[in-house]
Amino acid sequence: GGERHRAAYGGAGVLDVGLGMRPDLTGRGLGLAFVRAGLDFARARFAPRRFRLSVAAFNRRAIAVYERAGFRREGAIVVDGPDGGREFAIMSRDAAPDAAG
């Protein structure tokens, strides 16, 4: 597994981002603004060429928000856990502000 995960996450100039919203704030239409604010911070702090993230494949609502923010699915990985494997979609987008959609 580890080698496969390193291959999925390789690349110069790519910043992996992790975002999570408090459960009581989900479903209120705040997702896109939340993602954009996180990307604005990351862009100013780290000046990456691209952004990349992983999201649980079952989380259709989050995937829809990321797509509205300009992310596109580029693959998937399966992470082994105590209750079996879980699939995560790998998504990325250009870091330029105008790519935000």
mmCIF file with all atom_site columns, C-alpha atoms in Angstrom:
data_model
loop_
_atom_site.group_PDB
_atom_site.id
_atom_site.type_symbol
_atom_site.label_atom_id
_atom_site.label_alt_id
_atom_site.label_comp_id
_atom_site.label_asym_id
_atom_site.label_entity_id
_atom_site.label_seq_id
_atom_site.pdbx_PDB_ins_code
_atom_site.Cartn_x
_atom_site.Cartn_y
_atom_site.Cartn_z
_atom_site.occupancy
_atom_site.B_iso_or_equiv
_atom_site.pdbx_formal_charge
_atom_site.auth_seq_id
_atom_site.auth_comp_id
_atom_site.auth_asym_id
_atom_site.auth_atom_id
_atom_site.pdbx_PDB_model_num
ATOM 1   C CA . GLY A 1 1   ? 0.000   0.000  0.000   1.00 0.00 ? 1   GLY A CA 1
ATOM 2   C CA . GLY A 1 2   ? 2.464   2.735  0.965   1.00 0.00 ? 2   GLY A CA 1
ATOM 3   C CA . GLU A 1 3   ? 4.234   2.878  -2.387  1.00 0.00 ? 3   GLU A CA 1
ATOM 4   C CA . ARG A 1 4   ? 0.919   3.162  -4.224  1.00 0.00 ? 4   ARG A CA 1
ATOM 5   C CA . HIS A 1 5   ? -0.122  6.072  -1.969  1.00 0.00 ? 5   HIS A CA 1
ATOM 6   C CA . ARG A 1 6   ? 3.181   7.897  -2.538  1.00 0.00 ? 6   ARG A CA 1
ATOM 7   C CA . ALA A 1 7   ? 2.675   7.584  -6.298  1.00 0.00 ? 7   ALA A CA 1
ATOM 8   C CA . ALA A 1 8   ? -0.831  9.048  -6.003  1.00 0.00 ? 8   ALA A CA 1
ATOM 9   C CA . TYR A 1 9   ? 0.487   12.013 -4.032  1.00 0.00 ? 9   TYR A CA 1
ATOM 10  C CA . GLY A 1 10  ? 3.719   12.827 -5.882  1.00 0.00 ? 10  GLY A CA 1
ATOM 11  C CA . GLY A 1 11  ? 4.328   16.063 -7.744  1.00 0.00 ? 11  GLY A CA 1
ATOM 12  C CA . ALA A 1 12  ? 6.274   19.289 -7.354  1.00 0.00 ? 12  ALA A CA 1
ATOM 13  C CA . GLY A 1 13  ? 4.286   22.447 -6.750  1.00 0.00 ? 13  GLY A CA 1
ATOM 14  C CA . VAL A 1 14  ? 1.202   20.541 -5.602  1.00 0.00 ? 14  VAL A CA 1
ATOM 15  C CA . LEU A 1 15  ? -0.289  21.422 -2.220  1.00 0.00 ? 15  LEU A CA 1
ATOM 16  C CA . ASP A 1 16  ? -2.491  18.838 -0.566  1.00 0.00 ? 16  ASP A CA 1
ATOM 17  C CA . VAL A 1 17  ? -5.307  20.499 1.322   1.00 0.00 ? 17  VAL A CA 1
ATOM 18  C CA . GLY A 1 18  ? -7.589  19.101 3.974   1.00 0.00 ? 18  GLY A CA 1
ATOM 19  C CA . LEU A 1 19  ? -10.895 20.723 4.781   1.00 0.00 ? 19  LEU A CA 1
ATOM 20  C CA . GLY A 1 20  ? -13.580 19.776 7.238   1.00 0.00 ? 20  GLY A CA 1
ATOM 21  C CA . MET A 1 21  ? -16.712 21.564 8.311   1.00 0.00 ? 21  MET A CA 1
ATOM 22  C CA . ARG A 1 22  ? -18.424 21.132 11.650  1.00 0.00 ? 22  ARG A CA 1
ATOM 23  C CA . PRO A 1 23  ? -21.349 18.748 11.140  1.00 0.00 ? 23  PRO A CA 1
ATOM 24  C CA . ASP A 1 24  ? -23.880 21.248 12.521  1.00 0.00 ? 24  ASP A CA 1
ATOM 25  C CA . LEU A 1 25  ? -22.869 23.739 9.799   1.00 0.00 ? 25  LEU A CA 1
ATOM 26  C CA . THR A 1 26  ? -23.268 21.366 6.844   1.00 0.00 ? 26  THR A CA 1
ATOM 27  C CA . GLY A 1 27  ? -26.259 21.566 4.535   1.00 0.00 ? 27  GLY A CA 1
ATOM 28  C CA . ARG A 1 28  ? -26.610 25.345 4.919   1.00 0.00 ? 28  ARG A CA 1
ATOM 29  C CA . GLY A 1 29  ? -25.051 26.422 1.627   1.00 0.00 ? 29  GLY A CA 1
ATOM 30  C CA . LEU A 1 30  ? -21.785 27.494 3.266   1.00 0.00 ? 30  LEU A CA 1
ATOM 31  C CA . GLY A 1 31  ? -19.554 24.901 1.584   1.00 0.00 ? 31  GLY A CA 1
ATOM 32  C CA . LEU A 1 32  ? -18.345 26.784 -1.484  1.00 0.00 ? 32  LEU A CA 1
ATOM 33  C CA . ALA A 1 33  ? -17.424 29.934 0.462   1.00 0.00 ? 33  ALA A CA 1
ATOM 34  C CA . PHE A 1 34  ? -15.663 27.738 3.048   1.00 0.00 ? 34  PHE A CA 1
ATOM 35  C CA . VAL A 1 35  ? -13.604 25.952 0.361   1.00 0.00 ? 35  VAL A CA 1
ATOM 36  C CA . ARG A 1 36  ? -12.735 29.224 -1.379  1.00 0.00 ? 36  ARG A CA 1
ATOM 37  C CA . ALA A 1 37  ? -11.598 30.805 1.905   1.00 0.00 ? 37  ALA A CA 1
ATOM 38  C CA . GLY A 1 38  ? -9.357  27.823 2.612   1.00 0.00 ? 38  GLY A CA 1
ATOM 39  C CA . LEU A 1 39  ? -7.849  27.958 -0.875  1.00 0.00 ? 39  LEU A CA 1
ATOM 40  C CA . ASP A 1 40  ? -7.301  31.727 -0.625  1.00 0.00 ? 40  ASP A CA 1
ATOM 41  C CA . PHE A 1 41  ? -5.358  31.213 2.614   1.00 0.00 ? 41  PHE A CA 1
ATOM 42  C CA . ALA A 1 42  ? -3.322  28.333 1.165   1.00 0.00 ? 42  ALA A CA 1
ATOM 43  C CA . ARG A 1 43  ? -2.578  30.287 -2.028  1.00 0.00 ? 43  ARG A CA 1
ATOM 44  C CA . ALA A 1 44  ? -1.317  33.318 -0.083  1.00 0.00 ? 44  ALA A CA 1
ATOM 45  C CA . ARG A 1 45  ? 0.705   31.254 2.405   1.00 0.00 ? 45  ARG A CA 1
ATOM 46  C CA . PHE A 1 46  ? 2.254   28.593 0.148   1.00 0.00 ? 46  PHE A CA 1
ATOM 47  C CA . ALA A 1 47  ? 1.944   29.842 -3.494  1.00 0.00 ? 47  ALA A CA 1
ATOM 48  C CA . PRO A 1 48  ? 1.335   26.372 -4.980  1.00 0.00 ? 48  PRO A CA 1
ATOM 49  C CA . ARG A 1 49  ? 0.917   25.574 -8.665  1.00 0.00 ? 49  ARG A CA 1
ATOM 50  C CA . ARG A 1 50  ? -1.959  23.144 -8.020  1.00 0.00 ? 50  ARG A CA 1
ATOM 51  C CA . PHE A 1 51  ? -4.255  22.101 -5.190  1.00 0.00 ? 51  PHE A CA 1
ATOM 52  C CA . ARG A 1 52  ? -5.129  18.471 -4.503  1.00 0.00 ? 52  ARG A CA 1
ATOM 53  C CA . LEU A 1 53  ? -7.376  16.783 -1.969  1.00 0.00 ? 53  LEU A CA 1
ATOM 54  C CA . SER A 1 54  ? -8.818  13.402 -1.138  1.00 0.00 ? 54  SER A CA 1
ATOM 55  C CA . VAL A 1 55  ? -12.442 12.912 -0.174  1.00 0.00 ? 55  VAL A CA 1
ATOM 56  C CA . ALA A 1 56  ? -14.385 9.814  0.824   1.00 0.00 ? 56  ALA A CA 1
ATOM 57  C CA . ALA A 1 57  ? -15.979 8.528  -2.377  1.00 0.00 ? 57  ALA A CA 1
ATOM 58  C CA . PHE A 1 58  ? -19.369 8.147  -0.665  1.00 0.00 ? 58  PHE A CA 1
ATOM 59  C CA . ASN A 1 59  ? -19.414 11.851 0.298   1.00 0.00 ? 59  ASN A CA 1
ATOM 60  C CA . ARG A 1 60  ? -21.326 13.061 -2.766  1.00 0.00 ? 60  ARG A CA 1
ATOM 61  C CA . ARG A 1 61  ? -22.259 16.391 -1.191  1.00 0.00 ? 61  ARG A CA 1
ATOM 62  C CA . ALA A 1 62  ? -18.610 17.321 -0.535  1.00 0.00 ? 62  ALA A CA 1
ATOM 63  C CA . ILE A 1 63  ? -17.572 16.138 -4.015  1.00 0.00 ? 63  ILE A CA 1
ATOM 64  C CA . ALA A 1 64  ? -20.242 18.397 -5.551  1.00 0.00 ? 64  ALA A CA 1
ATOM 65  C CA . VAL A 1 65  ? -18.915 21.404 -3.594  1.00 0.00 ? 65  VAL A CA 1
ATOM 66  C CA . TYR A 1 66  ? -15.330 20.649 -4.632  1.00 0.00 ? 66  TYR A CA 1
ATOM 67  C CA . GLU A 1 67  ? -16.420 20.381 -8.268  1.00 0.00 ? 67  GLU A CA 1
ATOM 68  C CA . ARG A 1 68  ? -18.139 23.777 -8.006  1.00 0.00 ? 68  ARG A CA 1
ATOM 69  C CA . ALA A 1 69  ? -14.825 25.100 -6.629  1.00 0.00 ? 69  ALA A CA 1
ATOM 70  C CA . GLY A 1 70  ? -13.033 23.903 -9.787  1.00 0.00 ? 70  GLY A CA 1
ATOM 71  C CA . PHE A 1 71  ? -11.705 20.526 -8.638  1.00 0.00 ? 71  PHE A CA 1
ATOM 72  C CA . ARG A 1 72  ? -11.834 17.555 -11.010 1.00 0.00 ? 72  ARG A CA 1
ATOM 73  C CA . ARG A 1 73  ? -11.461 13.912 -10.136 1.00 0.00 ? 73  ARG A CA 1
ATOM 74  C CA . GLU A 1 74  ? -8.096  12.516 -11.214 1.00 0.00 ? 74  GLU A CA 1
ATOM 75  C CA . GLY A 1 75  ? -8.229  9.076  -9.655  1.00 0.00 ? 75  GLY A CA 1
ATOM 76  C CA . ALA A 1 76  ? -8.946  7.148  -6.496  1.00 0.00 ? 76  ALA A CA 1
ATOM 77  C CA . ILE A 1 77  ? -7.166  5.230  -3.773  1.00 0.00 ? 77  ILE A CA 1
ATOM 78  C CA . VAL A 1 78  ? -8.371  2.543  -1.405  1.00 0.00 ? 78  VAL A CA 1
ATOM 79  C CA . VAL A 1 79  ? -7.176  2.869  2.183   1.00 0.00 ? 79  VAL A CA 1
ATOM 80  C CA . ASP A 1 80  ? -7.186  -0.247 4.311   1.00 0.00 ? 80  ASP A CA 1
ATOM 81  C CA . GLY A 1 81  ? -8.784  0.062  7.722   1.00 0.00 ? 81  GLY A CA 1
ATOM 82  C CA . PRO A 1 82  ? -9.985  -2.172 10.546  1.00 0.00 ? 82  PRO A CA 1
ATOM 83  C CA . ASP A 1 83  ? -13.384 -2.617 8.898   1.00 0.00 ? 83  ASP A CA 1
ATOM 84  C CA . GLY A 1 84  ? -12.076 -3.089 5.335   1.00 0.00 ? 84  GLY A CA 1
ATOM 85  C CA . GLY A 1 85  ? -11.036 -0.767 2.543   1.00 0.00 ? 85  GLY A CA 1
ATOM 86  C CA . ARG A 1 86  ? -12.416 2.693  2.008   1.00 0.00 ? 86  ARG A CA 1
ATOM 87  C CA . GLU A 1 87  ? -12.282 4.437  -1.344  1.00 0.00 ? 87  GLU A CA 1
ATOM 88  C CA . PHE A 1 88  ? -11.192 8.054  -1.576  1.00 0.00 ? 88  PHE A CA 1
ATOM 89  C CA . ALA A 1 89  ? -11.501 10.193 -4.691  1.00 0.00 ? 89  ALA A CA 1
ATOM 90  C CA . ILE A 1 90  ? -8.394  12.213 -5.519  1.00 0.00 ? 90  ILE A CA 1
ATOM 91  C CA . MET A 1 91  ? -9.311  15.626 -6.900  1.00 0.00 ? 91  MET A CA 1
ATOM 92  C CA . SER A 1 92  ? -7.173  18.522 -8.089  1.00 0.00 ? 92  SER A CA 1
ATOM 93  C CA . ARG A 1 93  ? -7.330  21.929 -9.708  1.00 0.00 ? 93  ARG A CA 1
ATOM 94  C CA . ASP A 1 94  ? -5.057  24.730 -10.805 1.00 0.00 ? 94  ASP A CA 1
ATOM 95  C CA . ALA A 1 95  ? -4.188  27.098 -7.952  1.00 0.00 ? 95  ALA A CA 1
ATOM 96  C CA . ALA A 1 96  ? -4.917  30.253 -9.950  1.00 0.00 ? 96  ALA A CA 1
ATOM 97  C CA . PRO A 1 97  ? -7.774  32.249 -8.383  1.00 0.00 ? 97  PRO A CA 1
ATOM 98  C CA . ASP A 1 98  ? -9.714  32.359 -11.663 1.00 0.00 ? 98  ASP A CA 1
ATOM 99  C CA . ALA A 1 99  ? -9.897  28.526 -11.694 1.00 0.00 ? 99  ALA A CA 1
ATOM 100 C CA . ALA A 1 100 ? -12.235 28.619 -8.673  1.00 0.00 ? 100 ALA A CA 1
ATOM 101 C CA . GLY A 1 101 ? -15.372 28.290 -10.785 1.00 0.00 ? 101 GLY A CA 1
#
